[in-house]
Tab-separated table of C-alpha atoms in Angstrom:
chain	number	residue	atom	x	y	z
A	1	MET	CA	-25.731	-40.185	7.555
A	2	PRO	CA	-28.988	-38.616	8.807
A	3	LYS	CA	-31.199	-41.468	7.650
A	4	SER	CA	-29.153	-44.143	9.285
A	5	LEU	CA	-28.053	-42.680	12.581
A	6	ALA	CA	-26.083	-45.636	13.825
A	7	LEU	CA	-23.926	-45.424	16.858
A	8	ASP	CA	-21.014	-47.823	16.833
A	9	PRO	CA	-19.498	-47.964	20.349
A	10	LYS	CA	-17.147	-50.783	19.362
A	11	LYS	CA	-15.662	-48.711	16.567
A	12	MET	CA	-15.372	-45.773	18.930
A	13	LYS	CA	-13.538	-47.931	21.469
A	14	GLU	CA	-11.075	-48.952	18.760
A	15	ALA	CA	-10.701	-45.334	17.716
A	16	GLU	CA	-10.069	-44.390	21.347
A	17	ALA	CA	-7.219	-46.902	21.645
A	18	ALA	CA	-5.761	-45.730	18.332
A	19	LEU	CA	-6.139	-42.118	19.417
A	20	ARG	CA	-4.235	-42.698	22.659
A	21	THR	CA	-1.421	-44.474	20.805
A	22	GLN	CA	-1.298	-41.786	18.147
A	23	ALA	CA	-1.274	-38.924	20.655
A	24	ALA	CA	1.373	-40.602	22.813
A	25	LYS	CA	3.516	-41.125	19.707
A	26	LEU	CA	3.177	-37.507	18.615
A	27	LEU	CA	4.034	-36.238	22.088
A	28	SER	CA	6.983	-38.574	22.666
A	29	GLU	CA	8.447	-37.883	19.235
A	30	GLY	CA	8.065	-34.183	19.868
A	31	THR	CA	5.923	-33.623	16.790
A	32	VAL	CA	3.515	-31.696	18.972
A	33	THR	CA	3.985	-30.162	22.409
A	34	VAL	CA	0.340	-30.362	23.364
A	35	PHE	CA	-2.562	-32.502	22.215
A	36	LEU	CA	-6.136	-31.243	22.405
A	37	GLY	CA	-8.683	-33.919	23.190
A	38	HIS	CA	-11.206	-34.943	25.787
A	39	GLU	CA	-10.908	-36.753	29.108
A	40	GLU	CA	-13.506	-38.270	31.383
A	41	GLY	CA	-15.086	-35.646	33.623
A	42	TRP	CA	-16.308	-36.195	37.169
A	43	ASP	CA	-19.885	-36.882	36.071
A	44	GLY	CA	-19.019	-39.081	33.110
A	45	LEU	CA	-19.221	-36.200	30.687
A	46	PRO	CA	-16.086	-35.793	28.588
A	47	VAL	CA	-14.398	-32.459	29.165
A	48	PRO	CA	-11.727	-30.763	27.058
A	49	PHE	CA	-8.278	-31.979	28.007
A	50	PHE	CA	-4.830	-30.877	26.866
A	51	ALA	CA	-2.263	-33.684	27.066
A	52	THR	CA	1.369	-32.604	27.263
A	53	THR	CA	3.118	-35.916	28.004
A	54	PRO	CA	2.736	-39.447	26.577
A	55	GLU	CA	1.453	-40.583	29.996
A	56	GLU	CA	-1.273	-37.971	29.959
A	57	ALA	CA	-2.287	-39.126	26.480
A	58	LYS	CA	-3.622	-42.311	28.107
A	59	ARG	CA	-6.361	-40.237	29.671
A	60	LEU	CA	-7.812	-39.235	26.308
A	61	VAL	CA	-11.280	-40.577	25.593
A	62	TRP	CA	-13.379	-41.021	22.466
A	63	ASN	CA	-16.990	-41.970	23.089
A	64	PRO	CA	-20.490	-40.951	21.924
A	65	LEU	CA	-20.493	-37.919	24.226
A	66	VAL	CA	-17.489	-35.993	22.856
A	67	ALA	CA	-19.649	-33.134	21.611
A	68	PHE	CA	-17.388	-30.269	22.634
A	69	ASN	CA	-15.886	-28.181	19.920
A	70	LEU	CA	-12.128	-28.215	20.467
A	71	ALA	CA	-11.126	-26.010	17.540
A	72	LYS	CA	-11.847	-22.794	19.396
A	73	TYR	CA	-9.239	-23.667	22.042
A	74	LEU	CA	-6.582	-23.177	19.395
A	75	LEU	CA	-7.091	-19.433	19.689
A	76	ASP	CA	-5.612	-19.617	23.205
A	77	ARG	CA	-2.415	-20.869	21.593
A	78	LEU	CA	-1.976	-18.253	18.885
A	79	THR	CA	1.308	-16.945	20.270
A	80	GLY	CA	4.452	-19.039	20.246
A	81	GLU	CA	5.867	-21.585	17.858
A	82	GLU	CA	4.642	-24.779	19.499
A	83	LYS	CA	2.931	-27.328	17.345
A	84	VAL	CA	-0.503	-28.367	18.489
A	85	GLY	CA	-2.185	-31.715	17.999
A	86	ILE	CA	-5.948	-31.924	17.878
A	87	VAL	CA	-8.519	-34.659	17.397
A	88	VAL	CA	-11.584	-33.949	15.269
A	89	ASN	CA	-14.539	-35.787	13.829
A	90	GLY	CA	-16.567	-34.541	10.857
A	91	CYS	CA	-18.152	-31.439	12.358
A	92	GLY	CA	-15.044	-30.759	14.433
A	93	SER	CA	-13.073	-30.647	11.211
A	94	LEU	CA	-15.538	-28.183	9.682
A	95	ALA	CA	-14.995	-25.936	12.704
A	96	LEU	CA	-11.255	-26.305	12.308
A	97	ASP	CA	-11.500	-25.604	8.595
A	98	ARG	CA	-13.530	-22.475	9.388
A	99	LEU	CA	-10.701	-21.137	11.553
A	100	LEU	CA	-8.122	-22.088	8.919
A	101	LYS	CA	-10.087	-20.450	6.090
A	102	ASP	CA	-10.535	-17.369	8.253
A	103	ARG	CA	-6.743	-17.446	8.660
A	104	ARG	CA	-7.015	-17.486	12.423
A	105	PHE	CA	-4.493	-20.276	13.004
A	106	PRO	CA	-1.522	-21.389	10.873
A	107	ARG	CA	-1.985	-24.842	9.359
A	108	GLU	CA	1.758	-25.554	9.736
A	109	ARG	CA	1.433	-25.472	13.497
A	110	LEU	CA	-1.308	-28.058	13.511
A	111	PHE	CA	-1.308	-31.818	13.518
A	112	VAL	CA	-4.849	-33.018	12.965
A	113	VAL	CA	-5.977	-36.501	13.932
A	114	GLY	CA	-9.295	-37.206	12.267
A	115	ILE	CA	-11.847	-39.823	13.274
A	116	PRO	CA	-14.802	-40.585	10.974
A	117	CYS	CA	-17.958	-40.110	12.983
A	118	THR	CA	-20.859	-42.489	13.482
A	119	GLY	CA	-22.983	-39.959	15.318
A	120	LEU	CA	-22.799	-38.341	18.738
A	121	LEU	CA	-25.296	-38.224	21.564
A	122	ASP	CA	-26.522	-35.142	23.355
A	123	PRO	CA	-24.675	-35.217	26.715
A	124	ASP	CA	-27.495	-33.458	28.574
A	125	LYS	CA	-30.093	-35.948	27.401
A	126	VAL	CA	-27.885	-38.975	28.052
A	127	LEU	CA	-26.910	-37.913	31.562
A	128	ALA	CA	-30.586	-37.482	32.406
A	129	LEU	CA	-31.331	-41.115	31.504
A	130	PRO	CA	-31.700	-43.861	34.137
A	131	ASP	CA	-28.519	-45.893	34.576
A	132	GLU	CA	-29.598	-48.891	32.512
A	133	ALA	CA	-30.784	-46.892	29.534
A	134	ARG	CA	-27.608	-44.827	29.645
A	135	GLN	CA	-25.488	-47.979	29.689
A	136	ALA	CA	-27.435	-49.366	26.744
A	137	ALA	CA	-26.984	-46.171	24.777
A	138	LEU	CA	-23.298	-45.661	25.491
A	139	GLU	CA	-22.030	-49.235	25.374
A	140	GLY	CA	-24.657	-51.151	23.476
A	141	GLY	CA	-25.215	-48.463	20.859
A	142	LYS	CA	-28.974	-48.619	21.443
A	143	ALA	CA	-29.969	-45.001	21.225
A	144	GLU	CA	-33.242	-43.438	20.155
A	145	PRO	CA	-32.884	-40.942	17.295
A	146	GLY	CA	-33.996	-38.262	19.758
A	147	LEU	CA	-30.901	-38.834	21.870
A	148	PHE	CA	-28.537	-37.783	19.111
A	149	LEU	CA	-27.159	-34.298	18.839
A	150	LYS	CA	-29.407	-32.156	16.676
A	151	ARG	CA	-26.611	-31.565	14.214
A	152	CYS	CA	-26.308	-35.301	13.509
A	153	GLY	CA	-29.769	-35.103	11.998
A	154	TRP	CA	-28.604	-32.896	9.130
A	155	CYS	CA	-24.945	-33.905	9.010
A	156	ASP	CA	-23.568	-34.536	5.538
A	157	ALA	CA	-19.893	-34.471	6.472
A	158	PRO	CA	-19.179	-37.292	8.947
A	159	ASN	CA	-15.656	-37.728	7.600
A	160	PRO	CA	-12.998	-35.171	8.586
A	161	VAL	CA	-12.367	-32.621	5.833
A	162	VAL	CA	-9.024	-31.620	7.362
A	163	ALA	CA	-6.736	-34.333	8.733
A	164	ASP	CA	-3.105	-35.404	8.744
A	165	VAL	CA	-3.978	-38.876	9.966
A	166	VAL	CA	-7.358	-40.587	9.821
A	167	LEU	CA	-8.036	-43.301	12.393
A	168	GLY	CA	-10.601	-45.863	11.302
A	169	GLU	CA	-12.537	-46.380	8.112
A	170	LYS	CA	-14.423	-43.771	6.193
A	171	VAL	CA	-18.135	-43.545	6.897
A	172	PRO	CA	-20.446	-43.505	3.872
A	173	GLU	CA	-21.752	-39.989	3.239
A	174	GLU	CA	-25.274	-39.131	2.212
A	175	ALA	CA	-24.943	-35.833	0.448
A	176	GLY	CA	-28.224	-34.164	-0.428
A	177	PRO	CA	-29.687	-30.700	-0.210
A	178	GLN	CA	-29.831	-29.430	3.348
A	179	GLN	CA	-33.302	-29.258	4.850
A	180	TYR	CA	-34.577	-26.434	7.037
A	181	PRO	CA	-37.971	-27.573	8.357
A	182	ARG	CA	-38.090	-25.143	11.295
A	183	VAL	CA	-37.364	-22.170	9.079
A	184	GLU	CA	-40.069	-23.198	6.648
A	185	GLU	CA	-42.586	-23.341	9.469
A	186	ILE	CA	-41.719	-19.858	10.661
A	187	GLU	CA	-41.804	-18.497	7.117
A	188	LYS	CA	-45.414	-19.580	6.850
A	189	MET	CA	-46.423	-17.398	9.812
A	190	SER	CA	-47.767	-13.865	9.380
A	191	PRO	CA	-45.371	-10.972	10.164
A	192	ALA	CA	-47.114	-10.354	13.480
A	193	GLU	CA	-46.908	-14.023	14.438
A	194	ARG	CA	-43.249	-14.073	13.531
A	195	ALA	CA	-42.552	-10.982	15.626
A	196	ALA	CA	-44.378	-12.611	18.542
A	197	HIS	CA	-42.495	-15.853	17.993
A	198	PHE	CA	-39.134	-14.143	18.212
A	199	LYS	CA	-40.269	-12.020	21.117
A	200	THR	CA	-40.909	-15.055	23.309
A	201	LEU	CA	-37.609	-16.456	22.146
A	202	TYR	CA	-35.497	-13.536	23.130
A	203	GLU	CA	-37.252	-12.816	26.360
A	204	LYS	CA	-35.420	-15.883	27.597
A	205	CYS	CA	-31.948	-14.726	26.587
A	206	ILE	CA	-29.743	-13.648	29.497
A	207	ARG	CA	-26.948	-12.581	27.136
A	208	CYS	CA	-24.268	-14.749	28.696
A	209	PHE	CA	-22.578	-14.810	25.245
A	210	ALA	CA	-21.984	-18.567	25.446
A	211	CYS	CA	-23.287	-18.880	21.870
A	212	ARG	CA	-20.754	-16.366	20.644
A	213	ASN	CA	-17.895	-17.868	22.644
A	214	VAL	CA	-18.441	-21.391	21.382
A	215	CYS	CA	-18.967	-20.422	17.733
A	216	PRO	CA	-16.056	-21.372	15.455
A	217	ALA	CA	-17.067	-18.630	13.020
A	218	CYS	CA	-16.966	-15.938	15.744
A	219	SER	CA	-13.264	-15.479	16.219
A	220	CYS	CA	-12.474	-11.756	15.907
A	221	ARG	CA	-9.622	-10.549	18.082
A	222	GLU	CA	-11.868	-7.880	19.483
A	223	CYS	CA	-15.573	-8.542	19.368
A	224	SER	CA	-17.677	-5.561	18.375
A	225	LEU	CA	-20.205	-6.606	20.991
A	226	ASP	CA	-17.636	-5.910	23.701
A	227	GLN	CA	-16.733	-2.464	22.385
A	228	TRP	CA	-17.792	0.662	24.215
A	229	GLU	CA	-17.156	2.937	21.253
A	230	PRO	CA	-19.162	2.481	19.124
A	231	LEU	CA	-21.580	0.895	21.525
A	232	TRP	CA	-23.274	-1.551	19.185
A	233	LEU	CA	-25.014	-3.369	21.921
A	234	GLY	CA	-26.558	-1.548	24.853
A	235	LYS	CA	-26.135	-3.223	28.192
A	236	ALA	CA	-29.791	-3.080	29.142
A	237	THR	CA	-31.697	-6.333	28.736
A	238	VAL	CA	-34.587	-4.695	26.904
A	239	PRO	CA	-36.219	-6.443	23.938
A	240	SER	CA	-34.739	-4.181	21.284
A	241	GLU	CA	-31.197	-4.832	22.511
A	242	GLN	CA	-31.935	-8.549	22.681
A	243	LEU	CA	-33.017	-8.433	19.057
A	244	MET	CA	-29.946	-6.370	18.164
A	245	TYR	CA	-27.708	-8.978	19.763
A	246	HIS	CA	-29.282	-11.929	18.005
A	247	PHE	CA	-29.448	-10.044	14.732
A	248	ILE	CA	-25.741	-9.222	14.905
A	249	ARG	CA	-24.687	-12.667	16.074
A	250	ALA	CA	-26.444	-14.494	13.278
A	251	PHE	CA	-25.771	-12.002	10.483
A	252	ASP	CA	-22.066	-11.745	11.272
A	253	VAL	CA	-21.666	-15.473	10.715
A	254	ALA	CA	-23.924	-15.501	7.643
A	255	GLY	CA	-22.196	-17.531	4.971
A	256	ARG	CA	-19.624	-18.766	7.463
A	257	CYS	CA	-21.800	-20.748	9.873
A	258	ILE	CA	-20.891	-24.448	9.741
A	259	ARG	CA	-24.289	-25.517	11.072
A	260	CYS	CA	-22.771	-27.349	14.026
A	261	GLY	CA	-25.571	-26.091	16.271
A	262	GLU	CA	-23.175	-25.649	19.184
A	263	CYS	CA	-24.666	-22.203	19.922
A	264	GLU	CA	-27.998	-23.828	20.516
A	265	ARG	CA	-26.557	-26.720	22.512
A	266	VAL	CA	-24.604	-24.536	24.924
A	267	CYS	CA	-27.466	-22.093	25.426
A	268	SER	CA	-28.310	-22.265	29.107
A	269	VAL	CA	-31.877	-21.043	28.629
A	270	GLY	CA	-32.723	-22.978	25.483
A	271	VAL	CA	-33.032	-20.263	22.842
A	272	PRO	CA	-33.322	-22.021	19.450
A	273	LEU	CA	-30.617	-19.910	17.858
A	274	MET	CA	-30.327	-22.027	14.748
A	275	GLU	CA	-33.674	-20.686	13.565
A	276	LEU	CA	-31.778	-17.541	12.603
A	277	ASN	CA	-28.631	-19.185	11.251
A	278	ASP	CA	-30.645	-21.690	9.259
A	279	LYS	CA	-32.721	-18.943	7.675
A	280	LEU	CA	-29.591	-17.186	6.434
A	281	MET	CA	-28.146	-20.439	5.121
A	282	LYS	CA	-31.375	-21.306	3.371
A	283	ASP	CA	-31.469	-17.876	1.720
A	284	ILE	CA	-27.842	-18.113	0.669
A	285	THR	CA	-28.682	-21.330	-1.133
A	286	GLU	CA	-31.783	-19.834	-2.732
A	287	LEU	CA	-30.304	-16.480	-3.691
A	288	PHE	CA	-26.735	-17.332	-4.587
A	289	GLY	CA	-26.953	-21.010	-5.446
A	290	VAL	CA	-24.477	-22.179	-2.815
A	291	GLN	CA	-25.470	-25.800	-2.313
A	292	ARG	CA	-23.587	-26.502	0.902
A	293	PRO	CA	-23.344	-23.127	2.639
A	294	HIS	CA	-22.185	-24.742	5.878
A	295	VAL	CA	-19.006	-26.183	4.386
A	296	PRO	CA	-16.163	-23.645	4.541
A	297	ALA	CA	-15.206	-22.433	1.071
A	298	ASP	CA	-12.114	-20.510	0.011
A	299	VAL	CA	-14.266	-17.457	-0.627
A	300	GLU	CA	-17.363	-17.143	1.487
A	301	PRO	CA	-20.710	-16.419	-0.238
A	302	LEU	CA	-20.852	-12.827	1.027
A	303	GLY	CA	-17.229	-12.210	0.077
A	304	GLN	CA	-17.999	-12.547	-3.614
A	305	TRP	CA	-20.623	-11.502	-6.140
A	306	THR	CA	-21.786	-12.105	-9.665
A	307	GLU	CA	-23.317	-9.713	-12.151
A	308	GLY	CA	-26.323	-11.975	-12.291
A	309	ASP	CA	-27.281	-11.575	-8.627
A	310	ALA	CA	-30.941	-10.719	-8.230
A	311	ASP	CA	-31.570	-6.989	-8.190
A	312	LEU	CA	-33.229	-5.613	-5.114
A	313	GLU	CA	-34.473	-2.496	-6.822
A	314	ALA	CA	-36.755	-4.549	-9.030
A	315	ALA	CA	-38.518	-5.902	-5.955
A	316	HIS	CA	-40.186	-2.616	-4.970
B	1	MET	CA	-40.956	9.383	14.666
B	2	ALA	CA	-43.755	7.046	15.517
B	3	THR	CA	-45.726	9.744	17.270
B	4	SER	CA	-45.603	12.340	14.501
B	5	GLN	CA	-47.740	12.315	11.389
B	6	GLU	CA	-44.937	12.295	8.879
B	7	PRO	CA	-42.846	9.144	8.620
B	8	VAL	CA	-39.104	9.389	9.042
B	9	ILE	CA	-36.983	7.580	6.490
B	10	VAL	CA	-33.264	7.264	7.095
B	11	GLY	CA	-31.364	7.303	3.817
B	12	PHE	CA	-27.831	5.984	3.444
B	13	LEU	CA	-26.497	7.582	0.265
B	14	CYS	CA	-23.224	6.865	-1.414
B	15	ASN	CA	-21.019	9.897	-1.780
B	16	TRP	CA	-20.310	9.465	-5.482
B	17	CYS	CA	-23.679	8.827	-7.083
B	18	SER	CA	-26.792	9.040	-4.953
B	19	TYR	CA	-25.684	11.905	-2.739
B	20	ALA	CA	-24.835	13.905	-5.830
B	21	GLY	CA	-28.105	12.737	-7.387
B	22	ALA	CA	-30.055	14.050	-4.404
B	23	ASP	CA	-28.058	17.253	-4.694
B	24	SER	CA	-28.973	17.648	-8.337
B	25	ALA	CA	-32.622	17.052	-7.459
B	26	GLY	CA	-32.271	19.931	-5.025
B	27	THR	CA	-30.457	22.307	-7.381
B	28	GLY	CA	-32.959	21.352	-10.073
B	29	ARG	CA	-35.679	22.514	-7.652
B	30	MET	CA	-37.603	19.309	-7.997
B	31	VAL	CA	-40.521	18.891	-5.652
B	32	GLN	CA	-39.964	16.017	-3.269
B	33	PRO	CA	-41.181	14.986	0.178
B	34	THR	CA	-39.037	15.909	3.146
B	35	ASN	CA	-39.233	12.572	4.894
B	36	VAL	CA	-35.751	11.350	4.119
B	37	ARG	CA	-32.918	12.152	6.524
B	38	ILE	CA	-29.751	11.673	4.554
B	39	ILE	CA	-26.586	10.090	5.918
B	40	ARG	CA	-23.669	10.274	3.519
B	41	VAL	CA	-21.492	7.172	3.289
B	42	PRO	CA	-18.452	6.587	1.065
B	43	CYS	CA	-20.092	3.690	-0.765
B	44	SER	CA	-23.190	1.545	-0.493
B	45	GLY	CA	-20.738	-1.205	0.436
B	46	ARG	CA	-20.005	0.770	3.593
B	47	VAL	CA	-23.507	0.176	4.885
B	48	ASN	CA	-23.252	-2.397	7.598
B	49	PRO	CA	-26.565	-4.236	8.063
B	50	ARG	CA	-26.343	-3.153	11.684
B	51	PHE	CA	-26.794	0.482	10.603
B	52	ILE	CA	-30.183	-0.450	9.250
B	53	LEU	CA	-31.354	-2.328	12.290
B	54	ARG	CA	-30.034	0.461	14.503
B	55	ALA	CA	-32.093	2.976	12.538
B	56	PHE	CA	-35.226	0.891	13.073
B	57	GLN	CA	-34.303	0.431	16.710
B	58	ARG	CA	-34.127	4.192	17.197
B	59	GLY	CA	-37.529	4.701	15.663
B	60	ALA	CA	-37.077	5.115	11.907
B	61	ASP	CA	-40.187	4.239	9.913
B	62	GLY	CA	-38.210	3.276	6.868
B	63	VAL	CA	-34.619	2.852	5.729
B	64	LEU	CA	-33.377	3.565	2.253
B	65	VAL	CA	-29.981	2.572	0.919
B	66	SER	CA	-28.981	4.138	-2.359
B	67	GLY	CA	-25.782	3.744	-4.323
B	68	CYS	CA	-24.305	3.792	-7.798
B	69	HIS	CA	-25.781	1.575	-10.473
B	70	PRO	CA	-24.105	-1.832	-10.759
B	71	ASN	CA	-20.858	-1.493	-12.751
B	72	ASP	CA	-20.713	2.245	-11.966
B	73	CYS	CA	-19.274	1.988	-8.462
B	74	HIS	CA	-16.530	4.501	-7.731
B	75	TYR	CA	-14.660	1.650	-6.050
B	76	SER	CA	-15.494	-0.782	-8.890
B	77	THR	CA	-17.216	-3.495	-6.892
B	78	GLY	CA	-18.523	-2.020	-3.626
B	79	ASN	CA	-22.152	-2.004	-4.689
B	80	PHE	CA	-21.999	-5.604	-5.882
B	81	PHE	CA	-20.947	-6.726	-2.415
B	82	ALA	CA	-23.614	-4.472	-0.923
B	83	ARG	CA	-26.232	-5.969	-3.205
B	84	ARG	CA	-25.583	-9.515	-1.965
B	85	ARG	CA	-25.555	-8.452	1.640
B	86	LEU	CA	-28.702	-6.349	1.363
B	87	LEU	CA	-30.566	-9.032	-0.564
B	88	LEU	CA	-29.930	-11.367	2.334
B	89	LEU	CA	-30.768	-8.641	4.836
B	90	LYS	CA	-34.101	-7.840	3.217
B	91	ARG	CA	-35.294	-11.405	3.638
B	92	TYR	CA	-33.848	-11.563	7.125
B	93	LEU	CA	-35.722	-8.451	8.279
B	94	GLU	CA	-38.911	-9.876	6.878
B	95	TYR	CA	-38.242	-13.102	8.758
B	96	LEU	CA	-37.805	-11.196	12.019
B	97	GLY	CA	-41.213	-9.627	11.548
B	98	ILE	CA	-40.293	-6.198	10.124
B	99	GLU	CA	-42.417	-5.300	7.085
B	100	PRO	CA	-40.174	-5.673	4.040
B	101	ALA	CA	-41.515	-2.448	2.478
B	102	ARG	CA	-39.822	-0.440	5.215
B	103	PHE	CA	-36.425	-1.236	3.767
B	104	GLU	CA	-35.530	-0.407	0.184
B	105	THR	CA	-32.432	-0.276	-1.954
B	106	HIS	CA	-32.116	1.863	-5.057
B	107	TRP	CA	-29.485	2.748	-7.574
B	108	VAL	CA	-29.420	6.480	-8.338
B	109	SER	CA	-26.610	8.067	-10.337
B	110	ALA	CA	-25.310	11.623	-9.934
B	111	SER	CA	-27.314	12.873	-12.894
B	112	GLU	CA	-30.573	11.191	-11.954
B	113	GLY	CA	-32.099	13.959	-9.844
B	114	GLN	CA	-35.440	13.157	-11.406
B	115	LYS	CA	-35.167	9.505	-10.388
B	116	TRP	CA	-34.139	10.465	-6.855
B	117	ALA	CA	-37.195	12.646	-6.429
B	118	GLU	CA	-39.336	9.792	-7.706
B	119	VAL	CA	-37.678	7.250	-5.382
B	120	VAL	CA	-38.249	9.475	-2.365
B	121	ARG	CA	-41.818	10.270	-3.363
B	122	SER	CA	-42.845	6.673	-3.952
B	123	MET	CA	-41.089	5.307	-0.899
B	124	ALA	CA	-42.533	7.993	1.372
B	125	GLU	CA	-45.952	7.077	0.053
B	126	ARG	CA	-45.481	3.391	0.731
B	127	VAL	CA	-44.116	3.949	4.219
B	128	LYS	CA	-46.883	6.398	5.007
B	129	ALA	CA	-49.417	3.774	3.972
B	130	LEU	CA	-47.829	1.311	6.400
B	131	GLY	CA	-48.253	3.743	9.248
B	132	PRO	CA	-45.735	4.453	11.971
B	133	SER	CA	-43.144	1.750	12.554
B	134	PRO	CA	-44.019	-0.311	15.624
B	135	LYS	CA	-40.498	0.496	16.815
B	136	LEU	CA	-38.381	-2.392	17.807
B	137	PRO	CA	-38.739	-1.922	21.562
B	138	SER	CA	-42.473	-2.458	21.378
B	139	LEU	CA	-42.322	-4.780	18.418
B	140	LEU	CA	-40.409	-7.231	20.512
């Protein structure tokens, strides 16, 4: 997919109609009691929307701006027996699969509607466009590669990996080794340059925890960053605590990150968080031979070992 | 600490092998530097990567993790899991701008007092050569 980022608004319109019909059917038949999707927000940006009646299902939308990760909203519905419907595209299904593999939500209580993805646009960038250009991008499918979400650039899973029903045709996949150009650049720097690079990065962070909250791999019942005892993360916004936070956030999802880049997208101050996640993914591939570290596996790379793993002791 | 002449190395030692190994180095009256401050843990697999960063954050000049040799773990597989995690961690610390030589992992069994003394001696030398750790607060 990365090479041929091709938006197909017509296909998306068809998918939207099919999605509304499907959701209305599920809700009226009682298969699910709630359906997680998106609706049009006040500024044209789709916002998460939970339909509970067939009438409400008509408000569901599917367009190039549905970037929000819905899977995490399932955690609000852990209690009870109700069955939940959810719509996902490729990366949405990876997020969902992450929660399922982490055993955070029972598969039996889910009905997954999958839609093969032809690429999504970055809502912030699109909303900033003049009216005509925005129209052309959203309805005519004429979008510069720079308008796409960053994750579309490295996506190798446009088709849902978890789905009960798939609406629309499969999109051809271009599987190849994942590339990490930003990490390679940073690796070439000297240690002092790297330290300075990350210093400027984390000076920006206001620790709003949006990156943690949006992350489908960060789903502990009680987050260690919120604990007072032990106090892993001091409350002061001093550089060493900033580093501690970003160290913990990235390392705790090492081997489980799905490379959706949502952390980076939701960051209100523009910290390029994926520089850390990508580094860990790159190393997991190099050290343990996991070719697609971002695709949830039954056993995560750090949850297993082989006798042939490189020995650290030899390195000194 | 950073201000003193002698570097401080925080050592996480597994209870079953390395801690006993350090003990046998002591009872064997082997000469070794006094730079390592030992923290006993049940297994090298118990060492959360956060422990290591926390040590650096609080001013350690070096961190040493030592456990049983592969296949000798008291809990069968703890050190294998630790090995994967620490391999990844070592590269990650380097990426963040912390000199990789400040963090080492060794396998020392209960009978290897001699090896323990050697590990401590050589690591203390290397860390001393690096000079005091810039400490994370000023590093970043």
